[in-house]
């Protein structure tokens, strides 16, 4: 009887100790996360305060191949002068060469001939990083106007990052005067 009681008390003590240590560890983790420096938060995207402004279907040759979402710091202001994110969630496989070719053609169509000539090397160096994707993959483009930095990620993993003021116009592929799709542009910007 003494052994059973001793075993029960020991088991209870270990359980309580485990729960107390676990709760303490959990509280410490929460504390650590709350004091992470703003620089680390910004680098990880944790400090981002972008709002969803609009979304719509990506349609290629009459078929919906995915969904695009636009996030801006302020949906009422011009997208060119603020932090911006475009997220593309795909439901179909698309080869990398198709992304590269379309991006270069559409960008050339949406910037002046002089801009294209001056920045062609930077644009093409960036678009060269597009890879083939399959259904379920998500591409994200993030632009920071303060640093003139454009970031490309695939499934939340960095693909490339380039710094050049030319990237202020990169989103014109979807939001410019001659975009990939006028309908998608209206949906992203909530235009009538």
Short mmCIF file of C-alpha atoms in Angstrom, two decimals:
data_model
loop_
_atom_site.label_atom_id
_atom_site.label_comp_id
_atom_site.label_asym_id
_atom_site.label_seq_id
_atom_site.Cartn_x
_atom_site.Cartn_y
_atom_site.Cartn_z
CA UNK A 1 0.00 0.00 0.00
CA UNK A 2 2.84 2.36 0.87
CA UNK A 3 4.42 1.65 -2.54
CA UNK A 4 1.19 2.35 -4.43
CA UNK A 5 0.64 5.59 -2.55
CA UNK A 6 4.28 6.63 -3.02
CA UNK A 7 4.08 5.78 -6.74
CA UNK A 8 0.84 7.80 -7.13
CA UNK A 9 2.29 10.83 -5.33
CA UNK A 10 5.49 10.62 -7.42
CA UNK A 11 3.50 10.35 -10.62
CA UNK A 12 1.30 13.28 -9.60
CA UNK A 13 4.35 15.36 -8.67
CA UNK A 14 6.04 14.65 -12.05
CA UNK A 15 2.83 15.55 -13.90
CA UNK A 16 2.42 18.82 -11.99
CA UNK A 17 6.10 19.65 -12.43
CA UNK A 18 5.89 18.96 -16.17
CA UNK A 19 2.78 21.14 -16.57
CA UNK A 20 4.34 23.93 -14.54
CA UNK A 21 7.59 23.80 -16.50
CA UNK A 22 5.67 23.60 -19.76
CA UNK A 23 3.53 26.62 -18.83
CA UNK A 24 6.64 28.55 -17.77
CA UNK A 25 8.44 27.68 -21.02
CA UNK A 26 5.38 28.71 -23.01
CA UNK A 27 5.18 32.03 -21.19
CA UNK A 28 8.90 32.65 -21.79
CA UNK A 29 8.51 31.91 -25.51
CA UNK A 30 5.67 34.42 -25.69
CA UNK A 31 7.82 36.97 -23.90
CA UNK A 32 10.72 36.33 -26.29
CA UNK A 33 8.45 36.82 -29.31
CA UNK A 34 7.09 40.06 -27.94
CA UNK A 35 10.56 41.63 -27.54
CA UNK A 36 12.03 40.60 -30.88
CA UNK A 37 13.61 43.67 -32.39
CA UNK A 38 11.72 45.60 -35.08
CA UNK A 39 14.58 44.91 -37.53
CA UNK A 40 14.13 41.16 -37.11
CA UNK A 41 10.35 41.50 -37.39
CA UNK A 42 10.68 43.56 -40.57
CA UNK A 43 13.13 41.07 -42.09
CA UNK A 44 10.78 38.20 -41.39
CA UNK A 45 7.68 40.10 -42.50
CA UNK A 46 6.22 39.85 -38.97
CA UNK A 47 6.00 43.64 -38.63
CA UNK A 48 4.19 44.07 -41.92
CA UNK A 49 1.01 46.11 -41.76
CA UNK A 50 -0.29 45.62 -45.28
CA UNK A 51 -4.01 45.30 -45.93
CA UNK A 52 -5.78 43.19 -48.52
CA UNK A 53 -7.03 45.63 -51.18
CA UNK A 54 -8.44 43.25 -53.77
CA UNK A 55 -8.23 39.85 -55.36
CA UNK A 56 -9.29 38.11 -58.51
CA UNK A 57 -8.81 35.08 -60.72
CA UNK A 58 -5.79 34.62 -62.95
CA UNK A 59 -7.24 33.54 -66.29
CA UNK A 60 -5.06 32.18 -69.11
CA UNK A 61 -6.68 31.23 -72.43
CA UNK A 62 -10.10 31.13 -70.80
CA UNK A 63 -9.03 28.87 -67.93
CA UNK A 64 -8.66 29.93 -64.28
CA UNK A 65 -5.12 28.95 -63.27
CA UNK A 66 -5.00 30.71 -59.92
CA UNK A 67 -5.87 33.70 -57.77
CA UNK A 68 -4.03 37.00 -57.29
CA UNK A 69 -4.25 39.18 -54.17
CA UNK A 70 -2.95 42.73 -53.74
CA UNK A 71 -1.85 44.04 -50.34
CA UNK A 72 -0.93 47.69 -49.74
CA UNK A 73 -0.13 49.84 -46.75
CA UNK A 74 -3.05 52.10 -47.80
CA UNK A 75 -5.56 50.83 -50.38
CA UNK A 76 -6.74 54.39 -51.10
CA UNK A 77 -3.31 55.64 -52.22
CA UNK A 78 -1.26 55.06 -55.38
CA UNK A 79 0.38 51.63 -55.32
CA UNK A 80 3.67 52.98 -56.74
CA UNK A 81 4.61 55.02 -53.67
CA UNK A 82 4.09 52.53 -50.84
CA UNK A 83 5.01 49.04 -49.65
CA UNK A 84 3.14 46.49 -51.75
CA UNK A 85 2.68 42.73 -52.02
CA UNK A 86 1.18 40.65 -54.79
CA UNK A 87 0.36 37.04 -53.90
CA UNK A 88 -0.35 34.48 -56.61
CA UNK A 89 -1.89 31.16 -55.54
CA UNK A 90 -1.89 28.65 -58.39
CA UNK A 91 -4.25 25.78 -59.21
CA UNK A 92 -2.30 24.62 -62.26
CA UNK A 93 1.26 23.85 -63.28
CA UNK A 94 3.06 26.58 -65.21
CA UNK A 95 6.59 26.31 -66.66
CA UNK A 96 9.24 28.79 -65.54
CA UNK A 97 9.92 30.00 -69.08
CA UNK A 98 6.27 31.12 -69.37
CA UNK A 99 6.63 33.35 -66.29
CA UNK A 100 9.93 34.79 -67.55
CA UNK A 101 8.67 35.52 -71.05
CA UNK A 102 5.34 37.00 -69.95
CA UNK A 103 6.95 39.20 -67.28
CA UNK A 104 9.47 40.69 -69.71
CA UNK A 105 6.91 41.25 -72.49
CA UNK A 106 4.32 42.81 -70.16
CA UNK A 107 6.85 44.98 -68.38
CA UNK A 108 8.21 46.30 -71.69
CA UNK A 109 4.62 47.07 -72.69
CA UNK A 110 3.91 49.03 -69.48
CA UNK A 111 7.01 51.22 -69.11
CA UNK A 112 8.35 53.82 -71.52
CA UNK A 113 10.81 52.74 -74.20
CA UNK A 114 13.52 54.71 -72.38
CA UNK A 115 12.73 53.05 -69.03
CA UNK A 116 12.90 49.63 -70.67
CA UNK A 117 16.21 50.46 -72.35
CA UNK A 118 17.72 51.85 -69.12
CA UNK A 119 16.50 49.03 -66.88
CA UNK A 120 16.26 45.99 -69.14
CA UNK A 121 19.24 44.29 -67.49
CA UNK A 122 17.77 44.64 -63.98
CA UNK A 123 14.29 43.55 -65.10
CA UNK A 124 15.57 40.49 -66.95
CA UNK A 125 17.92 39.54 -64.11
CA UNK A 126 14.96 39.53 -61.75
CA UNK A 127 12.57 37.62 -64.02
CA UNK A 128 15.27 35.01 -64.71
CA UNK A 129 14.56 33.71 -61.18
CA UNK A 130 11.01 32.53 -61.91
CA UNK A 131 10.73 28.75 -61.61
CA UNK A 132 8.20 26.19 -62.77
CA UNK A 133 5.30 25.79 -60.36
CA UNK A 134 2.63 23.19 -59.72
CA UNK A 135 -0.91 23.36 -58.37
CA UNK A 136 -0.88 24.57 -54.77
CA UNK A 137 2.26 26.72 -55.13
CA UNK A 138 2.25 30.38 -54.09
CA UNK A 139 4.46 33.12 -55.51
CA UNK A 140 4.77 36.43 -53.67
CA UNK A 141 6.28 39.70 -54.82
CA UNK A 142 7.07 42.24 -52.09
CA UNK A 143 8.23 45.75 -52.88
CA UNK A 144 9.70 48.26 -50.43
CA UNK A 145 9.83 51.78 -51.90
CA UNK A 146 12.10 53.12 -49.15
CA UNK A 147 14.93 50.72 -50.07
CA UNK A 148 13.82 50.12 -53.70
CA UNK A 149 13.92 46.39 -52.93
CA UNK A 150 11.87 43.76 -54.73
CA UNK A 151 11.62 40.30 -53.18
CA UNK A 152 10.33 37.15 -54.84
CA UNK A 153 9.37 34.12 -52.76
CA UNK A 154 7.93 30.73 -53.65
CA UNK A 155 5.91 28.97 -50.96
CA UNK A 156 7.25 31.45 -48.37
CA UNK A 157 10.89 30.63 -49.24
CA UNK A 158 13.03 33.46 -50.65
CA UNK A 159 13.93 33.06 -54.32
CA UNK A 160 15.62 36.39 -55.01
CA UNK A 161 15.92 39.94 -53.76
CA UNK A 162 17.14 42.86 -55.83
CA UNK A 163 17.62 46.52 -55.08
CA UNK A 164 16.97 48.99 -57.89
CA UNK A 165 14.68 52.01 -58.20
CA UNK A 166 13.48 50.49 -61.50
CA UNK A 167 11.38 47.99 -59.55
CA UNK A 168 8.93 50.75 -58.56
CA UNK A 169 7.21 49.98 -61.88
CA UNK A 170 7.42 46.18 -61.74
CA UNK A 171 3.81 45.80 -60.52
CA UNK A 172 2.66 47.61 -63.68
CA UNK A 173 2.67 44.13 -65.24
CA UNK A 174 -0.65 43.67 -63.41
CA UNK A 175 -1.60 47.25 -62.48
CA UNK A 176 -0.29 49.36 -65.38
CA UNK A 177 -2.02 50.90 -68.40
CA UNK A 178 -1.63 47.69 -70.48
CA UNK A 179 -1.81 45.01 -67.78
CA UNK A 180 -1.85 41.23 -68.01
CA UNK A 181 -5.64 41.44 -67.54
CA UNK A 182 -7.78 44.58 -67.32
CA UNK A 183 -10.40 42.63 -65.38
CA UNK A 184 -7.86 41.39 -62.84
CA UNK A 185 -6.44 44.92 -62.48
CA UNK A 186 -9.92 46.25 -61.66
CA UNK A 187 -10.47 43.48 -59.11
CA UNK A 188 -7.10 44.07 -57.44
CA UNK A 189 -7.60 47.83 -57.23
CA UNK A 190 -11.39 47.70 -56.67
CA UNK A 191 -11.99 49.94 -59.65
CA UNK A 192 -15.46 50.25 -61.23
#
